[in-house]
Amino acid sequence: MQTSVIILAAGLGKRMFSSLPKVLVSLCGRPMLFNILDRVSESSPGARVAIVVGHQKELLIEQVKAQKYKNLEIEFIHQAEQKGTGHAVRCAMESEWGKLAVANKENVLVLPGDLPLMTKELILEMSEPLKRGSALKLLTAILPDPQGYGRIIRKSKKGPVLRIVEEKDANAREKLIQEVGLSIYTFQAQFLMNGVAALKNTNAQKEYYLTDLIEMAARKKRTIETLTWECPEDVRGVNNPYELSQASGTLNARIVKAHAMSGVRIVDLNSVRIEPAVRIAPDVTIYPGAMLEGNTVIEAGSVIGANVILKNVKVGARSELKAGTYAEDSIIGADCKLGPYAHLRPESVIGDHTKIGNFVELKKTKIGEHTSVAHLSYLGDAEVGSRVNIGCGFVTCNFDGRVIDGQRKHKTIIEDDVFVGSDCQTVAPLTLKKGSFIASGSTITQSVEEDTLAIARSRQVNKIGYAKKLK
Ligand code: UD1
Ligand code: CA
């Protein structure tokens, strides 16, 4: 029997204080909703998924579509007004999507959009066929601090479930109950359809509570299966920035552990942040404070120093990035040495065996192999060849304050085997041709021919004995 999935994602999430709807708030670099969709896609390929949307639905739909979940049949259901979780499910069940679920006698798995740490195993267990005659299966957990969650009221300690009472409607005794509902259920479609249609909003929040379906099933003497999830970390809700930080810590710890288990040496498990899409080969060492984000890829044998930040960066094999290096949208070759404190702005490409030293900033700059830019330089909109040596304090002056044909910046080309002495500037556009040599302290304003020495500085005058007069 097929299980279809409803994901509740229409709420604003007032308690989150974000301009985004809660399910789009970023958790380890991606909207938290994507974690849930990832797990559904892994556990239930081919599933029909209804995402109930409301707040900023256009943005949400656009972002989900951009993720291209090819093995899920996703439909968006509009909940115009957020009248509660029961009302959200009612919108889905009364749509063509829900009618099909009833006609096909499907089981419907309901997932809240704000439990981003649920695992594939959890979804697989919840998707097992319901027993004959069961109205639903309910997921619960026992939490040391159940505050904010709906409490499970049972007939006796381990007896059948009678109902769920929301925190805001609970009395003092009920609030002591540590067994909570998580907004994860599998319903028999027909029961769900009838149930949500019959909901009333006579409660503290004047909302239509999905949780009221439990009492409905119990009163009708229908079987309520329960599954108690043993790992509370997997089912923590994210309702405010504090819970978001907690979830981010948990997710990061999972990611870091997985890398450590597969051969990455992480010096301090607690201080490294690694986003889910990052790929790291075995035999890479990562020092404390490193942050690896986006689609970063690190090849074998590389060393990522303390406080290095990489966003969408490819690092070739055996390269060493020393402390404080910051790079984004760039490619670093194999056997390179960067930093400490190198800064690679977008579209920087560095060939193998190249050195980019401390306080060197690159922007839209391509550098060949075996080249060295070792200290205190800025290269922007430049193409630098192989075996080039750039001394300390070099600047490509790429912007003259004018915009010509839509171009703001001018290009600098430095061909193979060029030597640039310390403290030089080149005023773009120009080319330093193959093998040319620029004397220290030069401000170069014209291109330099192959194998040519260029000096552009005033001559030194030595006045013998004159120093004494000045003292
Ligand atoms: C809900 C449950 C509570 C449970 C908790 C666990 C109810 C009434 N309460 O409370 O028992 O312990 O989850 O996570 O079900 N949403 C909509 N439309 C709405 C309202 C909510 O789509 O009209 C969505 C939200 O975007 C969110 C999810 O449903 O993703 C849950 O809503 P939320 O307001 O966070 O419910 P809780 O108060 O946490
Ligand atoms: Ca919640």
mmCIF file of N, CA, C and O in Angstrom, residues 419-468:
data_model
loop_
_atom_site.group_PDB
_atom_site.id
_atom_site.type_symbol
_atom_site.label_atom_id
_atom_site.label_comp_id
_atom_site.label_asym_id
_atom_site.label_seq_id
_atom_site.Cartn_x
_atom_site.Cartn_y
_atom_site.Cartn_z
ATOM 1 N N PHE A 419 58.758 38.414 -13.671
ATOM 2 C CA PHE A 419 59.194 38.712 -12.306
ATOM 3 C C PHE A 419 58.745 40.131 -11.989
ATOM 4 O O PHE A 419 59.083 41.074 -12.707
ATOM 5 N N VAL A 420 57.981 40.275 -10.909
ATOM 6 C CA VAL A 420 57.554 41.618 -10.489
ATOM 7 C C VAL A 420 58.198 41.881 -9.137
ATOM 8 O O VAL A 420 57.985 41.136 -8.183
ATOM 9 N N GLY A 421 59.017 42.929 -9.062
ATOM 10 C CA GLY A 421 59.688 43.249 -7.799
ATOM 11 C C GLY A 421 58.695 43.755 -6.768
ATOM 12 O O GLY A 421 57.511 43.938 -7.046
ATOM 13 N N SER A 422 59.191 44.011 -5.578
ATOM 14 C CA SER A 422 58.299 44.441 -4.498
ATOM 15 C C SER A 422 57.797 45.863 -4.718
ATOM 16 O O SER A 422 58.443 46.671 -5.391
ATOM 17 N N ASP A 423 56.664 46.138 -4.126
ATOM 18 C CA ASP A 423 56.076 47.492 -4.132
ATOM 19 C C ASP A 423 55.876 48.052 -5.530
ATOM 20 O O ASP A 423 56.329 49.159 -5.833
ATOM 21 N N CYS A 424 55.240 47.288 -6.395
ATOM 22 C CA CYS A 424 54.940 47.765 -7.749
ATOM 23 C C CYS A 424 53.433 47.901 -7.913
ATOM 24 O O CYS A 424 52.662 47.226 -7.241
ATOM 25 N N GLN A 425 53.045 48.765 -8.848
ATOM 26 C CA GLN A 425 51.650 48.810 -9.275
ATOM 27 C C GLN A 425 51.622 48.732 -10.786
ATOM 28 O O GLN A 425 52.525 49.231 -11.448
ATOM 29 N N THR A 426 50.562 48.108 -11.327
ATOM 30 C CA THR A 426 50.338 48.151 -12.765
ATOM 31 C C THR A 426 48.982 48.800 -12.964
ATOM 32 O O THR A 426 48.018 48.432 -12.293
ATOM 33 N N VAL A 427 48.930 49.787 -13.870
ATOM 34 C CA VAL A 427 47.674 50.494 -14.102
ATOM 35 C C VAL A 427 47.006 49.883 -15.329
ATOM 36 O O VAL A 427 47.481 50.033 -16.444
ATOM 37 N N ALA A 428 45.914 49.167 -15.103
ATOM 38 C CA ALA A 428 45.246 48.413 -16.177
ATOM 39 C C ALA A 428 44.500 49.373 -17.112
ATOM 40 O O ALA A 428 44.139 50.470 -16.698
ATOM 41 N N PRO A 429 44.246 48.977 -18.370
ATOM 42 C CA PRO A 429 44.593 47.683 -18.948
ATOM 43 C C PRO A 429 46.031 47.641 -19.460
ATOM 44 O O PRO A 429 46.490 48.606 -20.053
ATOM 45 N N LEU A 430 46.710 46.539 -19.226
ATOM 46 C CA LEU A 430 48.031 46.336 -19.817
ATOM 47 C C LEU A 430 48.457 44.882 -19.709
ATOM 48 O O LEU A 430 47.818 44.077 -19.038
ATOM 49 N N THR A 431 49.563 44.580 -20.416
ATOM 50 C CA THR A 431 50.096 43.217 -20.416
ATOM 51 C C THR A 431 51.580 43.261 -20.083
ATOM 52 O O THR A 431 52.319 44.067 -20.655
ATOM 53 N N LEU A 432 52.006 42.407 -19.170
ATOM 54 C CA LEU A 432 53.445 42.212 -18.939
ATOM 55 C C LEU A 432 53.772 40.928 -19.678
ATOM 56 O O LEU A 432 53.333 39.850 -19.286
ATOM 57 N N LYS A 433 54.526 41.070 -20.791
ATOM 58 C CA LYS A 433 54.709 39.898 -21.637
ATOM 59 C C LYS A 433 55.715 38.924 -21.047
ATOM 60 O O LYS A 433 56.480 39.253 -20.156
ATOM 61 N N LYS A 434 55.729 37.727 -21.638
ATOM 62 C CA LYS A 434 56.509 36.589 -21.170
ATOM 63 C C LYS A 434 57.936 36.982 -20.790
ATOM 64 O O LYS A 434 58.625 37.671 -21.546
ATOM 65 N N GLY A 435 58.347 36.582 -19.615
ATOM 66 C CA GLY A 435 59.736 36.748 -19.206
ATOM 67 C C GLY A 435 60.129 38.170 -18.837
ATOM 68 O O GLY A 435 61.293 38.427 -18.533
ATOM 69 N N SER A 436 59.191 39.109 -18.830
ATOM 70 C CA SER A 436 59.591 40.493 -18.512
ATOM 71 C C SER A 436 59.891 40.624 -17.023
ATOM 72 O O SER A 436 59.560 39.751 -16.211
ATOM 73 N N PHE A 437 60.549 41.724 -16.675
ATOM 74 C CA PHE A 437 61.079 41.913 -15.324
ATOM 75 C C PHE A 437 60.735 43.339 -14.893
ATOM 76 O O PHE A 437 61.092 44.307 -15.559
ATOM 77 N N ILE A 438 60.035 43.484 -13.799
ATOM 78 C CA ILE A 438 59.618 44.815 -13.344
ATOM 79 C C ILE A 438 60.421 45.152 -12.094
ATOM 80 O O ILE A 438 60.387 44.418 -11.105
ATOM 81 N N ALA A 439 61.118 46.247 -12.147
ATOM 82 C CA ALA A 439 61.973 46.625 -11.011
ATOM 83 C C ALA A 439 61.122 47.078 -9.828
ATOM 84 O O ALA A 439 60.041 47.660 -10.006
ATOM 85 N N SER A 440 61.644 46.857 -8.645
ATOM 86 C CA SER A 440 60.921 47.248 -7.420
ATOM 87 C C SER A 440 60.502 48.711 -7.461
ATOM 88 O O SER A 440 61.197 49.537 -8.032
ATOM 89 N N GLY A 441 59.416 48.985 -6.842
ATOM 90 C CA GLY A 441 58.986 50.370 -6.687
ATOM 91 C C GLY A 441 58.480 51.014 -7.958
ATOM 92 O O GLY A 441 58.339 52.236 -8.012
ATOM 93 N N SER A 442 58.163 50.217 -8.970
ATOM 94 C CA SER A 442 57.716 50.803 -10.244
ATOM 95 C C SER A 442 56.202 50.956 -10.287
ATOM 96 O O SER A 442 55.472 50.092 -9.797
ATOM 97 N N THR A 443 55.772 52.053 -10.923
ATOM 98 C CA THR A 443 54.361 52.185 -11.275
ATOM 99 C C THR A 443 54.299 52.052 -12.783
ATOM 100 O O THR A 443 54.749 52.927 -13.514
ATOM 101 N N ILE A 444 53.781 50.917 -13.238
ATOM 102 C CA ILE A 444 53.820 50.582 -14.667
ATOM 103 C C ILE A 444 52.497 51.009 -15.304
ATOM 104 O O ILE A 444 51.433 50.582 -14.852
ATOM 105 N N THR A 445 52.578 51.836 -16.321
ATOM 106 C CA THR A 445 51.349 52.333 -16.958
ATOM 107 C C THR A 445 51.218 51.866 -18.402
ATOM 108 O O THR A 445 50.186 52.063 -19.018
ATOM 109 N N GLN A 446 52.284 51.267 -18.936
ATOM 110 C CA GLN A 446 52.215 50.770 -20.314
ATOM 111 C C GLN A 446 52.628 49.309 -20.324
ATOM 112 O O GLN A 446 53.443 48.888 -19.499
ATOM 113 N N SER A 447 52.171 48.569 -21.337
ATOM 114 C CA SER A 447 52.541 47.162 -21.454
ATOM 115 C C SER A 447 54.047 47.032 -21.594
ATOM 116 O O SER A 447 54.723 47.953 -22.065
ATOM 117 N N VAL A 448 54.579 45.866 -21.201
ATOM 118 C CA VAL A 448 56.025 45.625 -21.260
ATOM 119 C C VAL A 448 56.266 44.440 -22.191
ATOM 120 O O VAL A 448 55.600 43.406 -22.077
ATOM 121 N N GLU A 449 57.212 44.571 -23.116
ATOM 122 C CA GLU A 449 57.494 43.543 -24.125
ATOM 123 C C GLU A 449 58.186 42.324 -23.503
ATOM 124 O O GLU A 449 58.717 42.411 -22.391
ATOM 125 N N GLU A 450 58.263 41.232 -24.263
ATOM 126 C CA GLU A 450 58.910 39.995 -23.788
ATOM 127 C C GLU A 450 60.346 40.249 -23.339
ATOM 128 O O GLU A 450 61.054 41.039 -23.961
ATOM 129 N N ASP A 451 60.731 39.579 -22.278
ATOM 130 C CA ASP A 451 62.106 39.592 -21.776
ATOM 131 C C ASP A 451 62.663 41.000 -21.562
ATOM 132 O O ASP A 451 63.871 41.221 -21.651
ATOM 133 N N THR A 452 61.797 41.945 -21.289
ATOM 134 C CA THR A 452 62.219 43.344 -21.157
ATOM 135 C C THR A 452 62.228 43.746 -19.695
ATOM 136 O O THR A 452 61.379 43.315 -18.918
ATOM 137 N N LEU A 453 63.216 44.582 -19.317
ATOM 138 C CA LEU A 453 63.233 45.142 -17.969
ATOM 139 C C LEU A 453 62.490 46.477 -17.989
ATOM 140 O O LEU A 453 62.770 47.323 -18.845
ATOM 141 N N ALA A 454 61.563 46.673 -17.080
ATOM 142 C CA ALA A 454 60.893 47.980 -16.963
ATOM 143 C C ALA A 454 61.204 48.557 -15.586
ATOM 144 O O ALA A 454 61.066 47.863 -14.573
ATOM 145 N N ILE A 455 61.654 49.820 -15.593
ATOM 146 C CA ILE A 455 61.845 50.536 -14.325
ATOM 147 C C ILE A 455 61.030 51.815 -14.444
ATOM 148 O O ILE A 455 61.188 52.541 -15.417
ATOM 149 N N ALA A 456 60.206 52.076 -13.496
ATOM 150 C CA ALA A 456 59.400 53.309 -13.562
ATOM 151 C C ALA A 456 59.418 53.934 -12.180
ATOM 152 O O ALA A 456 58.474 53.816 -11.408
ATOM 153 N N ARG A 457 60.596 54.514 -11.858
ATOM 154 C CA ARG A 457 60.732 55.183 -10.566
ATOM 155 C C ARG A 457 61.795 56.245 -10.746
ATOM 156 O O ARG A 457 62.635 56.147 -11.646
ATOM 157 N N SER A 458 61.788 57.264 -9.904
ATOM 158 C CA SER A 458 62.781 58.326 -10.105
ATOM 159 C C SER A 458 64.135 57.836 -9.633
ATOM 160 O O SER A 458 64.239 57.001 -8.726
ATOM 161 N N ARG A 459 65.161 58.359 -10.299
ATOM 162 C CA ARG A 459 66.526 57.949 -9.995
ATOM 163 C C ARG A 459 66.941 58.437 -8.622
ATOM 164 O O ARG A 459 66.573 59.529 -8.192
ATOM 165 N N GLN A 460 67.814 57.721 -8.009
ATOM 166 C CA GLN A 460 68.297 58.084 -6.669
ATOM 167 C C GLN A 460 69.463 59.058 -6.801
ATOM 168 O O GLN A 460 70.298 58.915 -7.687
ATOM 169 N N VAL A 461 69.510 60.059 -5.950
ATOM 170 C CA VAL A 461 70.639 61.011 -5.917
ATOM 171 C C VAL A 461 71.280 60.896 -4.540
ATOM 172 O O VAL A 461 70.579 60.994 -3.536
ATOM 173 N N ASN A 462 72.588 60.682 -4.464
ATOM 174 C CA ASN A 462 73.281 60.624 -3.172
ATOM 175 C C ASN A 462 74.118 61.887 -2.997
ATOM 176 O O ASN A 462 74.994 62.158 -3.815
ATOM 177 N N LYS A 463 73.839 62.738 -2.007
ATOM 178 C CA LYS A 463 74.611 63.975 -1.772
ATOM 179 C C LYS A 463 75.540 63.745 -0.593
ATOM 180 O O LYS A 463 75.088 63.688 0.554
ATOM 181 N N ILE A 464 76.808 63.642 -0.873
ATOM 182 C CA ILE A 464 77.769 63.244 0.148
ATOM 183 C C ILE A 464 77.892 64.316 1.233
ATOM 184 O O ILE A 464 78.007 65.510 0.936
ATOM 185 N N GLY A 465 77.805 63.917 2.494
ATOM 186 C CA GLY A 465 77.982 64.809 3.628
ATOM 187 C C GLY A 465 76.755 65.665 3.958
ATOM 188 O O GLY A 465 76.690 66.318 5.003
ATOM 189 N N TYR A 466 75.757 65.668 3.093
ATOM 190 C CA TYR A 466 74.593 66.555 3.268
ATOM 191 C C TYR A 466 73.745 66.185 4.483
ATOM 192 O O TYR A 466 73.110 67.042 5.087
ATOM 193 N N ALA A 467 73.793 64.958 4.895
ATOM 194 C CA ALA A 467 72.961 64.497 6.023
ATOM 195 C C ALA A 467 73.263 65.284 7.285
ATOM 196 O O ALA A 467 72.345 65.627 8.047
ATOM 197 N N LYS A 468 74.525 65.610 7.480
ATOM 198 C CA LYS A 468 74.932 66.345 8.692
ATOM 199 C C LYS A 468 74.227 67.698 8.776
ATOM 200 O O LYS A 468 73.829 68.134 9.841
#
